[in-house]
Tab-separated table of C-alpha atoms in Angstrom:
chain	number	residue	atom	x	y	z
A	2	UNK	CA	0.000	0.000	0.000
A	3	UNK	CA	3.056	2.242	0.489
A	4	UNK	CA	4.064	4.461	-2.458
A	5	UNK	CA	6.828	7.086	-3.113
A	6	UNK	CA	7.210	9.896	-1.090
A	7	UNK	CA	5.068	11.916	-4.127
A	8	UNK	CA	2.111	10.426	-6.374
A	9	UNK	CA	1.530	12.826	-9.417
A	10	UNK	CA	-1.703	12.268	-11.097
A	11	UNK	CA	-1.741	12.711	-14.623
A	12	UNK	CA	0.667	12.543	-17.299
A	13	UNK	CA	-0.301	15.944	-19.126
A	14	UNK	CA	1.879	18.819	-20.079
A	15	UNK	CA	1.226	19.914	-16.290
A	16	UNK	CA	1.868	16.414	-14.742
A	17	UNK	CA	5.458	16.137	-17.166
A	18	UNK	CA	5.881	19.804	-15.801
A	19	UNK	CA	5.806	18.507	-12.006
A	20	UNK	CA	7.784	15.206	-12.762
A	21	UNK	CA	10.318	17.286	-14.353
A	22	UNK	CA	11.433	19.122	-11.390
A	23	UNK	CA	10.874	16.985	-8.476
A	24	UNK	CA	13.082	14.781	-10.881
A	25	UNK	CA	15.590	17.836	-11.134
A	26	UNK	CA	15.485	17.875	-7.250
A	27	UNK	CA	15.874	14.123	-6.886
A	28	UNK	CA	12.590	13.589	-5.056
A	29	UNK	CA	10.885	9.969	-5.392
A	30	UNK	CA	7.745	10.109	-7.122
A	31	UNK	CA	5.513	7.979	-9.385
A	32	UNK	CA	3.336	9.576	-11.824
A	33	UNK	CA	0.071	8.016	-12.596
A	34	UNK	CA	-1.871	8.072	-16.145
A	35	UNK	CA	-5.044	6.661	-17.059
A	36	UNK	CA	-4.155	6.631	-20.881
A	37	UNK	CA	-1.016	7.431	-22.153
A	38	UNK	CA	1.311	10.516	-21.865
A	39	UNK	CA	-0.505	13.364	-23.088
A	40	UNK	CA	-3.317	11.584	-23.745
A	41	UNK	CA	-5.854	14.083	-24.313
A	42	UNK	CA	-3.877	15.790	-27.186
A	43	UNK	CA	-3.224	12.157	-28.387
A	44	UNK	CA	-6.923	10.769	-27.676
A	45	UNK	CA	-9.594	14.467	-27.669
A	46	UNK	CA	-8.146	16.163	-30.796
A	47	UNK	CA	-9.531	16.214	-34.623
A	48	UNK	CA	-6.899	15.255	-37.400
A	49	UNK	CA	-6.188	18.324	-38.117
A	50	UNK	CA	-5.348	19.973	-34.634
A	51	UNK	CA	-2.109	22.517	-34.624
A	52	UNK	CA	-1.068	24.301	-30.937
A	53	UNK	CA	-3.210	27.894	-31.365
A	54	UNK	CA	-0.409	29.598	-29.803
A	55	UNK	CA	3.352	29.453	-31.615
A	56	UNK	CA	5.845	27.076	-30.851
A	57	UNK	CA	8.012	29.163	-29.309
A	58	UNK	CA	5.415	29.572	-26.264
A	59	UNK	CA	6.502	25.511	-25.403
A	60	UNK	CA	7.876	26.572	-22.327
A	61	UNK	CA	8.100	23.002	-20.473
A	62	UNK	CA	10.621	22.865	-18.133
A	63	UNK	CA	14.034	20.882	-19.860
A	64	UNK	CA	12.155	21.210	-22.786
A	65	UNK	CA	11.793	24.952	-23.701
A	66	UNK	CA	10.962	24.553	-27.698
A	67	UNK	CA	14.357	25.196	-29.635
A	68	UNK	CA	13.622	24.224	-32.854
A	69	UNK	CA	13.832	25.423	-36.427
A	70	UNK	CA	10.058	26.825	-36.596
A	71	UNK	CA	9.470	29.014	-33.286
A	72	UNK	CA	6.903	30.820	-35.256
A	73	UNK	CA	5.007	27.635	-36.627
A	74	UNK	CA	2.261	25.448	-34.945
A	75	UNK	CA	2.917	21.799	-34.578
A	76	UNK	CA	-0.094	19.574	-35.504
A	77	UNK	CA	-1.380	17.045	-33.168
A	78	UNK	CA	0.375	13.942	-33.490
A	79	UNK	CA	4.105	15.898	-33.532
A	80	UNK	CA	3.136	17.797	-30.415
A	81	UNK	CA	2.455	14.115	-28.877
A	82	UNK	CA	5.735	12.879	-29.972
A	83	UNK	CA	7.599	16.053	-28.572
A	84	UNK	CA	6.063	15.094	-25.165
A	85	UNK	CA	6.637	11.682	-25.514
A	86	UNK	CA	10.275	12.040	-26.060
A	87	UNK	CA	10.480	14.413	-23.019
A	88	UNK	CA	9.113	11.992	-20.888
A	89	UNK	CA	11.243	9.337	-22.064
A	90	UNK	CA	14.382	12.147	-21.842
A	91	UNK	CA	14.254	12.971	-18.398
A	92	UNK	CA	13.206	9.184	-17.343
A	93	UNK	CA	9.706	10.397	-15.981
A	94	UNK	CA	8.392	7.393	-13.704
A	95	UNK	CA	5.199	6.734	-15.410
A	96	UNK	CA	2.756	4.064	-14.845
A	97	UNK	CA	-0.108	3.993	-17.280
A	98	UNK	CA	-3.321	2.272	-17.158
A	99	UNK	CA	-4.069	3.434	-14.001
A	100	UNK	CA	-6.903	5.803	-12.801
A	101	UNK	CA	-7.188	7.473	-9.290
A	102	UNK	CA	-10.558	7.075	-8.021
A	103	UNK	CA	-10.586	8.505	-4.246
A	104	UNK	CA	-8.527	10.631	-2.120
A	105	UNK	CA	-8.637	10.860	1.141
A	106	UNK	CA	-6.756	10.805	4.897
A	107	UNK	CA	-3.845	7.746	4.952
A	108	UNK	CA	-2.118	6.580	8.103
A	109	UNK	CA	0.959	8.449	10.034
A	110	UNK	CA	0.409	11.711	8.890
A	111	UNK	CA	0.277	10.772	4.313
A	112	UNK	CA	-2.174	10.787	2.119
A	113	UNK	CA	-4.458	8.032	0.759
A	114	UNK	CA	-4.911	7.182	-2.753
A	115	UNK	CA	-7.724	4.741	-4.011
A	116	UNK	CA	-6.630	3.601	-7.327
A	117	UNK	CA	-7.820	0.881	-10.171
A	118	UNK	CA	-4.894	-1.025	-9.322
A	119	UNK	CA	-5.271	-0.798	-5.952
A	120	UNK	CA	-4.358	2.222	-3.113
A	121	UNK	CA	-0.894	3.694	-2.410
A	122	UNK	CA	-0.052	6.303	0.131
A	123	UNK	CA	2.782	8.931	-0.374
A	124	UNK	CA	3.671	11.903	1.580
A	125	UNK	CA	2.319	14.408	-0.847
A	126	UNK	CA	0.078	14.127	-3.859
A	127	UNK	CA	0.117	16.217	-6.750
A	128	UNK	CA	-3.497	16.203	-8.619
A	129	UNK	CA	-2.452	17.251	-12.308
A	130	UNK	CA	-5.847	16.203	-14.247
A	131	UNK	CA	-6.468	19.714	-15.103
A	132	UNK	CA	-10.328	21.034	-15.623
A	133	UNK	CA	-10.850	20.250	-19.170
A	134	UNK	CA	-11.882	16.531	-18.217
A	135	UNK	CA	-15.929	15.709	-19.776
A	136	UNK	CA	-17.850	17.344	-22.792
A	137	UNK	CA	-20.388	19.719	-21.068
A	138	UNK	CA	-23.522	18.891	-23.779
A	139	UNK	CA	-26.369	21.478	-22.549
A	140	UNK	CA	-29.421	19.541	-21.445
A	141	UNK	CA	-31.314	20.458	-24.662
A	142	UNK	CA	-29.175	18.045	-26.792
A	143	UNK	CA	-31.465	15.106	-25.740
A	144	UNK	CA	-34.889	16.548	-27.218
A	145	UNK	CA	-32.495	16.369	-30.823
A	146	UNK	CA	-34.158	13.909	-33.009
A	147	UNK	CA	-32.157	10.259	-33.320
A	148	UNK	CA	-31.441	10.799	-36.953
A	149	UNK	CA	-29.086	13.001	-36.276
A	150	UNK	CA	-25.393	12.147	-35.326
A	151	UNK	CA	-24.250	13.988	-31.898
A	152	UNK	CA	-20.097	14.280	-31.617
A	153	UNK	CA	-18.541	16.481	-28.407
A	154	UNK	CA	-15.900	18.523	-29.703
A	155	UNK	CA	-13.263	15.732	-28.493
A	156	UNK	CA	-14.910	12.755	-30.567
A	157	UNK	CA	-14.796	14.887	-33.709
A	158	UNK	CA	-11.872	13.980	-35.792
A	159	UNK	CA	-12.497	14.515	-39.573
A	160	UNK	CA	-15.050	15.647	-41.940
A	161	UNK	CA	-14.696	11.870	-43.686
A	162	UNK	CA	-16.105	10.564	-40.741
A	163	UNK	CA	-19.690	12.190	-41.022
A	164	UNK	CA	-22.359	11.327	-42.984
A	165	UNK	CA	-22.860	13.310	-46.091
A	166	UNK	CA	-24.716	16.780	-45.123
A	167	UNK	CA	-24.416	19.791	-43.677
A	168	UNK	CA	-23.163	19.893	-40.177
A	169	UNK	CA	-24.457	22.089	-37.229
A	170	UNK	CA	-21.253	23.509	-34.618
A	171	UNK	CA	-22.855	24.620	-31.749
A	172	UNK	CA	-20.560	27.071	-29.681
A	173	UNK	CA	-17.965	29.295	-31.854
A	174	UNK	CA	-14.904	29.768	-29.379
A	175	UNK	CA	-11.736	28.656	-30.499
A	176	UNK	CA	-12.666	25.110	-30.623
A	177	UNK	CA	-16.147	25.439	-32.522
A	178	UNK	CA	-14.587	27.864	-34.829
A	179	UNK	CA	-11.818	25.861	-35.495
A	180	UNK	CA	-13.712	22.667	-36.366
A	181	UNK	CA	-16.448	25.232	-38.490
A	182	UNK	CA	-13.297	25.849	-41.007
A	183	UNK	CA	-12.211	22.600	-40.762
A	184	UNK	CA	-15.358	21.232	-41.972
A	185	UNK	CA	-16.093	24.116	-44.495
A	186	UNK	CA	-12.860	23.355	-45.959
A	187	UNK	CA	-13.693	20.477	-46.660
A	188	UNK	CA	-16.561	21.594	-48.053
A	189	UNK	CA	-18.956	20.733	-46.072
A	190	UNK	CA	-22.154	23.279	-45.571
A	191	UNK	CA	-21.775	24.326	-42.653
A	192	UNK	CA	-24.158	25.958	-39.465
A	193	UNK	CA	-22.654	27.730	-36.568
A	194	UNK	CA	-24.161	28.925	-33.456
A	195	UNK	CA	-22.875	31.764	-32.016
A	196	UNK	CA	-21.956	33.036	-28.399
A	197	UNK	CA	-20.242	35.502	-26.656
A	198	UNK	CA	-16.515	34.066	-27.506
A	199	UNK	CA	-14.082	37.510	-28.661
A	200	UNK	CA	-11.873	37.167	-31.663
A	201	UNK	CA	-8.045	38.636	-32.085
A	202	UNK	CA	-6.145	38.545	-35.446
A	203	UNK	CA	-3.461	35.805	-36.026
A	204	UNK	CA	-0.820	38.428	-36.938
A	205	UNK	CA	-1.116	42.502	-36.072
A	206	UNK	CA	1.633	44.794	-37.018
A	207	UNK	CA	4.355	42.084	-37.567
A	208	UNK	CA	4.185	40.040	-35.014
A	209	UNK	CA	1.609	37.307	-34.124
A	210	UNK	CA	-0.901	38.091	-31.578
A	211	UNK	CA	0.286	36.192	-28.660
A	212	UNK	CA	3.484	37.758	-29.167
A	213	UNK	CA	1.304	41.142	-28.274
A	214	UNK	CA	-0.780	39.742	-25.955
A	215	UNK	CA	2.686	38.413	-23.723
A	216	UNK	CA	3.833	41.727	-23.845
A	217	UNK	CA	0.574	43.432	-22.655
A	218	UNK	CA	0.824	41.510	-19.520
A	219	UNK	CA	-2.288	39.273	-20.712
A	220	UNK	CA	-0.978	36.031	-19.404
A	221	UNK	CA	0.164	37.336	-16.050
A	222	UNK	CA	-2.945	38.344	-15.186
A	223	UNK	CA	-3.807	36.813	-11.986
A	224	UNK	CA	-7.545	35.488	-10.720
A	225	UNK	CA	-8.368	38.551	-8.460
A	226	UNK	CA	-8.142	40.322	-11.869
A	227	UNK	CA	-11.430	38.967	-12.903
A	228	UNK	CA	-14.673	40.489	-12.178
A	229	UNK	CA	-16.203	36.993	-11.254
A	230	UNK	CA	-14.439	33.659	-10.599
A	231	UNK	CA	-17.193	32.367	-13.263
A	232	UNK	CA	-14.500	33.905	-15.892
A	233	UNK	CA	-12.026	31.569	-15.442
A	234	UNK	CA	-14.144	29.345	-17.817
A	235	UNK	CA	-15.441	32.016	-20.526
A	236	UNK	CA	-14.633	30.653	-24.161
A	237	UNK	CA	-11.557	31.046	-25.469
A	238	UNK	CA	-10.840	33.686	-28.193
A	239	UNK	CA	-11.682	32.345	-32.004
A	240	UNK	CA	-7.729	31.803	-33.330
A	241	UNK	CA	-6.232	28.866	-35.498
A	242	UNK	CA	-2.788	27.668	-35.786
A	243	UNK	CA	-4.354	25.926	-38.855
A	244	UNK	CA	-2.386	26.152	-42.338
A	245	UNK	CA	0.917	28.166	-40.782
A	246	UNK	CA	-1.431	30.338	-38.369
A	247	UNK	CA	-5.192	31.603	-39.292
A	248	UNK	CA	-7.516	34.182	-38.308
A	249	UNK	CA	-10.767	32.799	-38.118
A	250	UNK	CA	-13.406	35.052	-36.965
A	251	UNK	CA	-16.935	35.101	-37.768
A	252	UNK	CA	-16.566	37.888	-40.847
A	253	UNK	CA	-14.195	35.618	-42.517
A	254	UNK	CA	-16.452	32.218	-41.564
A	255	UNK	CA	-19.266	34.129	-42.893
A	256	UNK	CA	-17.283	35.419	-46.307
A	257	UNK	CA	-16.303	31.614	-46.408
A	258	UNK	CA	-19.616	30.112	-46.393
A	259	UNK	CA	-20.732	29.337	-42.673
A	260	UNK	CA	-24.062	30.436	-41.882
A	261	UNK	CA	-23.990	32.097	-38.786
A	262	UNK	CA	-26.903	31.526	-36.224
A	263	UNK	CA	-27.998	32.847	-32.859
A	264	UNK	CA	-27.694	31.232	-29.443
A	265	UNK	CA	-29.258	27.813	-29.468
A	266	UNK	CA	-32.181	27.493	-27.114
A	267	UNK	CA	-34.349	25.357	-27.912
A	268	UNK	CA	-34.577	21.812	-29.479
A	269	UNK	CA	-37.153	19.920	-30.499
A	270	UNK	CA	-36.669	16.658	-32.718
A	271	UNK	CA	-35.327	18.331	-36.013
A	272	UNK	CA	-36.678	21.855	-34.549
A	273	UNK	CA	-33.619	24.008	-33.696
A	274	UNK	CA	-34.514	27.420	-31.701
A	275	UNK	CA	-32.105	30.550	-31.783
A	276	UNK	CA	-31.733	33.593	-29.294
A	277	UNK	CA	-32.243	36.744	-31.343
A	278	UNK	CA	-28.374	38.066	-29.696
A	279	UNK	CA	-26.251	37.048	-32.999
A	280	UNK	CA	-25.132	40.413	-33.951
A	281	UNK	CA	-24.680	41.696	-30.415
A	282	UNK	CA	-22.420	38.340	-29.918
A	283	UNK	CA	-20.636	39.868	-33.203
A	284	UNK	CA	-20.516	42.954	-32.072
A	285	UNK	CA	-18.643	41.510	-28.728
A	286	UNK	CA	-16.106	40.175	-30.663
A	287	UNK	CA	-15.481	42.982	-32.694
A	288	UNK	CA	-15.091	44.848	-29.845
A	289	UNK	CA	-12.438	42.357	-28.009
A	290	UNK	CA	-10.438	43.017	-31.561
A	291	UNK	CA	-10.692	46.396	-31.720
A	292	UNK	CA	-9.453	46.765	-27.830
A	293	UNK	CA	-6.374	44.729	-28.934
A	294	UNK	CA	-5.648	46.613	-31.540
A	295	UNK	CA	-5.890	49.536	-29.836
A	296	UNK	CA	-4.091	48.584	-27.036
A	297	UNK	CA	-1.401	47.359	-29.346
A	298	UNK	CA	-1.460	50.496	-30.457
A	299	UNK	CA	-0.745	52.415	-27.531
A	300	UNK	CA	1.984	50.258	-26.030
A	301	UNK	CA	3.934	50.796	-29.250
A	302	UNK	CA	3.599	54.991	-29.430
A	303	UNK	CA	4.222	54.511	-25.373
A	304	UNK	CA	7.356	52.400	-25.977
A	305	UNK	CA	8.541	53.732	-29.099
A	306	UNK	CA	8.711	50.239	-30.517
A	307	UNK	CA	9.487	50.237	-34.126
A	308	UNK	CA	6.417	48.564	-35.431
A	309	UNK	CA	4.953	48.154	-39.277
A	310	UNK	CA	1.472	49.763	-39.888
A	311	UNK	CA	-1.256	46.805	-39.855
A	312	UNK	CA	-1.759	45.571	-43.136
A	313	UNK	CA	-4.329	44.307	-45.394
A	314	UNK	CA	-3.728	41.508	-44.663
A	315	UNK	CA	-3.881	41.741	-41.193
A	316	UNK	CA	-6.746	43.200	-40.964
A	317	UNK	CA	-8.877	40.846	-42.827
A	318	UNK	CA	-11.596	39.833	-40.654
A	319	UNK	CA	-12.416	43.159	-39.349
A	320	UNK	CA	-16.158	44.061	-39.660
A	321	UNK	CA	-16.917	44.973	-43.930
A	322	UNK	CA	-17.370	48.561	-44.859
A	323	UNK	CA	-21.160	47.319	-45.959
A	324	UNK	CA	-21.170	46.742	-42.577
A	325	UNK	CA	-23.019	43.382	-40.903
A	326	UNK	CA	-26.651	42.826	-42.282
A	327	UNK	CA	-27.726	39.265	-41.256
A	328	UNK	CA	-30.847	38.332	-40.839
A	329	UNK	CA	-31.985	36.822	-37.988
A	330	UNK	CA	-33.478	33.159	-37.874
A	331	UNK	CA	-35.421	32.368	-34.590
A	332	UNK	CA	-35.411	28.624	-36.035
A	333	UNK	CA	-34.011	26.019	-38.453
A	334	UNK	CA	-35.582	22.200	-39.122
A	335	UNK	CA	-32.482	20.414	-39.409
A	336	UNK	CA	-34.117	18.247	-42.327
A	337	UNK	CA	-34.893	20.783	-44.540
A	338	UNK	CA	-31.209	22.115	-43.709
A	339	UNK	CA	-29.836	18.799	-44.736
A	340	UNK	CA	-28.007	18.785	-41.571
A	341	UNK	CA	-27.103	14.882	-40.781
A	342	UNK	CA	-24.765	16.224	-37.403
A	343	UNK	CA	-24.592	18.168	-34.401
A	344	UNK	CA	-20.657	19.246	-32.906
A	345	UNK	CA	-20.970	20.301	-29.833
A	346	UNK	CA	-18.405	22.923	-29.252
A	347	UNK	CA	-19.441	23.848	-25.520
A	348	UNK	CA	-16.623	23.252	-23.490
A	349	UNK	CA	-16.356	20.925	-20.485
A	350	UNK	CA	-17.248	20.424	-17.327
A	351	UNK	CA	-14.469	19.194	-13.851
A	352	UNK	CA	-15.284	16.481	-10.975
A	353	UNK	CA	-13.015	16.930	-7.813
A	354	UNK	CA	-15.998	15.301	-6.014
A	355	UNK	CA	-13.899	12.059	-5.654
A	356	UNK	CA	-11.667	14.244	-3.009
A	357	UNK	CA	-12.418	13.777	0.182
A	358	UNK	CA	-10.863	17.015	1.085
A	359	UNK	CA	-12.920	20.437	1.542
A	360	UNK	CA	-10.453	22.196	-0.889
A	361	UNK	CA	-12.864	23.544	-3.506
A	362	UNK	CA	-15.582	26.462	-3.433
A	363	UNK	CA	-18.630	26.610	-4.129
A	364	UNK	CA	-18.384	26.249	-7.659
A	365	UNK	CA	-16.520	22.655	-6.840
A	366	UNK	CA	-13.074	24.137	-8.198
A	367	UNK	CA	-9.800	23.624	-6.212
A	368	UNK	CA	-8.932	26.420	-3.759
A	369	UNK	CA	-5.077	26.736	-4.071
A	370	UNK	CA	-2.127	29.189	-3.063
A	371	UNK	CA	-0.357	28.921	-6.453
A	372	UNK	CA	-1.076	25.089	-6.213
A	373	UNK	CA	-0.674	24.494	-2.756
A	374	UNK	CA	-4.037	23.685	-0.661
A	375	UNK	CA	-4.894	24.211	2.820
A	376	UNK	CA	-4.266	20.408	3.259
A	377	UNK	CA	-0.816	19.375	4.465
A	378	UNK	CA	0.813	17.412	1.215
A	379	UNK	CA	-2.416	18.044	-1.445
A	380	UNK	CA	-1.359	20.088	-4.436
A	381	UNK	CA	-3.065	21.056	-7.810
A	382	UNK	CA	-1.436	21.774	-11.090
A	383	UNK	CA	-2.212	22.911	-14.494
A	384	UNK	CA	-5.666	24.184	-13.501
A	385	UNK	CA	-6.891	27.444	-15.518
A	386	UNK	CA	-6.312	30.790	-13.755
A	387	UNK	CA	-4.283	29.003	-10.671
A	388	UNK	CA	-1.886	31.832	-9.826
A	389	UNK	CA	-2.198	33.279	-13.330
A	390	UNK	CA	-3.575	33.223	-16.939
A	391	UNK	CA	-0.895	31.254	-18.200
A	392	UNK	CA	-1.170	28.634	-15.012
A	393	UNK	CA	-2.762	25.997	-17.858
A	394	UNK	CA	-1.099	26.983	-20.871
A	395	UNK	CA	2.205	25.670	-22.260
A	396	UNK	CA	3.291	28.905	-21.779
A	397	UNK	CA	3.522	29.434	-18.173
A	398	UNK	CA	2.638	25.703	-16.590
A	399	UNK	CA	6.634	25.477	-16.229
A	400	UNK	CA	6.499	28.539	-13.437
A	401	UNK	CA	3.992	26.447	-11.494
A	402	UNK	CA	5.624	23.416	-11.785
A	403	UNK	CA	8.713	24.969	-10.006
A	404	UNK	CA	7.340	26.389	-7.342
A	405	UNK	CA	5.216	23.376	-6.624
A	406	UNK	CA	7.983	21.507	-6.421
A	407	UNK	CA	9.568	23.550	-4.330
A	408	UNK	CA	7.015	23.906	-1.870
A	409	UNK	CA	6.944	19.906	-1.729
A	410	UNK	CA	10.660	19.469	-1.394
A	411	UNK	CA	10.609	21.820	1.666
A	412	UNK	CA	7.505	20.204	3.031
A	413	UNK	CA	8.997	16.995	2.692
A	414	UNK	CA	12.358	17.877	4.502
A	415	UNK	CA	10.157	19.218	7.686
A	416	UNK	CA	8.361	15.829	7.777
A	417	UNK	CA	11.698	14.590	8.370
């Protein structure tokens, strides 16, 4: 029943992370994986998947991306052999096929983990399973008629797959509006129901986005930034790394042949009910862009940064000077659409339940100091807005991982 001094669960980029450096500080650990490493890029991703943000944002610890396209977007299966090989680098102790399935109090002062292959107890446990973990489907998707073929976002892997048709996306953050122009490029007809996700250009005066957006101070944003703690789960913005690096807003879906459509409400067999809110949800992104810009803007005059004018280029996908005249469609019948399938671009939904710990709030999310909990030897990584905006991005789960590991190697010597 006795384990390692430290039981990391999960064997994503934040679980690697936390290996990493209690490896770098030579402190026994085991880390556990249901799947395989990195197994929701490997296993949750379409075909076609590229990182949104550049390669140069890889920021893993001992494996800070180096290579010969910083600016470029590795595709799925690469990204899953460039975390593979880490692993396999710095000799992370993985043992797969193995799912945690309680926590709780252990003997002599450790912590109790109920497993599939049985429980372990260790000193300290690390709980690295992030919050991206089940397709959140609203209720409504069970009054859809059976003829038509549901997929979450993470079951979707190619338009080859579906039935000849026209496909419904439902949701139009970066996910839904990536799969949208994956499917329309395919060319597939395709529906998209809109919400409130904002939009940013790929690439604004020279540089790409994210490049701007790290230098704004976006990333280090930190949680009592937000004006709720329900924004720590608001869509992400509509961006693609798709085809060397895309902008993909709902302008250029439109242009491109997606049919834009309100807020779905209602469902009803093949009866499909829309909010009247599309071009306020528009307008919202429009608005996100147009603060970038302008905030772009102003840190280069303040800075005196030598920095092109935006070109044409770049500005594709900004609102047309004929303006935004779509009519509004309170509902659609999905058979006189020809729609044979619903994506369900919603986002997902976390379970900590299986904690016996009171270390979440009342929205059932982990209360942490920068990973740390208020019980002795419990720690969370890679979770969204942690200590920062960054906290579950390849960009900044590195930081965490350090000081997590830190904190455990000191909390390990005073157990000594």
């Amino acid at each position: 029943m006795r384990g390692p001094d430290v039981i990391v669960i999960g064997a994503g980029q934040a679980g690697l992370s936390t290996s990493y450096c209690l490896s770098d500080r030579g402190i026994d650990h085991a880390v556990l994986e249901k799947g395989v490493p990195g197994d929701s890029w490997a296993k949750r991703r379409w075909d076609s998947f590229t990182l949104v943000t550049p390669n140069w944002t890889v920021r893993l610890p001992g494996a800070e991306y180096r290579g010969p396209d910083p600016d470029g977007f590795m595709g799925r299966d690469d990204f899953v052999a460039y975390l593979s090989e880490w692993a396999g680098r710095f000799g992370c102790p993985i043992r797969t096929g193995i799912a945690a399935t309680g926590l709780g109090q252990g003997g002599n002062g450790r912590l109790r983990l109920d497993t599939t292959d049985g429980p372990l107890e260790a000193a300290a446990i690390v709980v690295a399973t992030g919050t991206m973990q089940t397709p959140r489907r609203p209720a409504l998707a069970a009054s859809v008629s059976s003829r038509i073929r549901q997929l979450d976002a993470e079951t979707y892997r190619n338009p080859g797959d579906l039935a000849p048709g026209a496909v419904l996306v439902v949701g139009s953050g970066q996910t839904g509006g990536q799969i949208a122009d994956d499917l329309r490029l395919s060319g597939r007809r395709v529906l998209l129901s809109v919400g409130g996700a904002g939009r940013v250009p790929r690439r604004y005066r020279g540089r790409d986005s994210v490049a701007w957006l790290a230098e704004l101070g976006f990333f280090d944003r930190t949680p009592d930034m937000l004006e709720s703690p329900a924004k720590r789960f608001g869509a992400e913005v509509q961006l693609s790394g798709a085809r060397g690096g895309r902008t993909i807003g709902l302008h250029l879906l439109r242009r491109d042949g997606v049919e834009p459509l309100g807020r779905l409400t209602a469902a009803d067999g093949e009866k499909m009910r829309f909010a009247d809110d599309l071009r306020a949800n528009i307008e919202n992104a429009d608005g996100f862009s147009r603060t970038f810009r302008e905030n772009v803007d102003a840190f280069v005059a303040r800075n005196g940064i030598d920095a092109p004018l935006p070109t044409a280029d770049e500005l594709d996908g900004e609102p047309p000077e004929d303006g935004w005249s779509v009519p509004h469609r309170p509902s659609i019948d999905l058979l006189d659409e020809n729609v044979t399938a619903i994506v369900w671009a919603t986002g997902f939904s976390y379970d900590f339940s299986w904690i016996d710990f009171s270390v979440c709030d009342g929205m059932g999310y982990p209360v942490t100091d920068r990973g740390a909990t208020s019980v002795p030897g419990l720690y969370f990584m890679g979770l969204n807005w942690m200590a920062s905006r960054k906290s579950g991005l390849l960009y900044g789960v590195g930081d965490d991982a350090r000081h997590v590991a830190g904190h455990i190697a000191e909390y390990l010597a005073a157990r000594r």
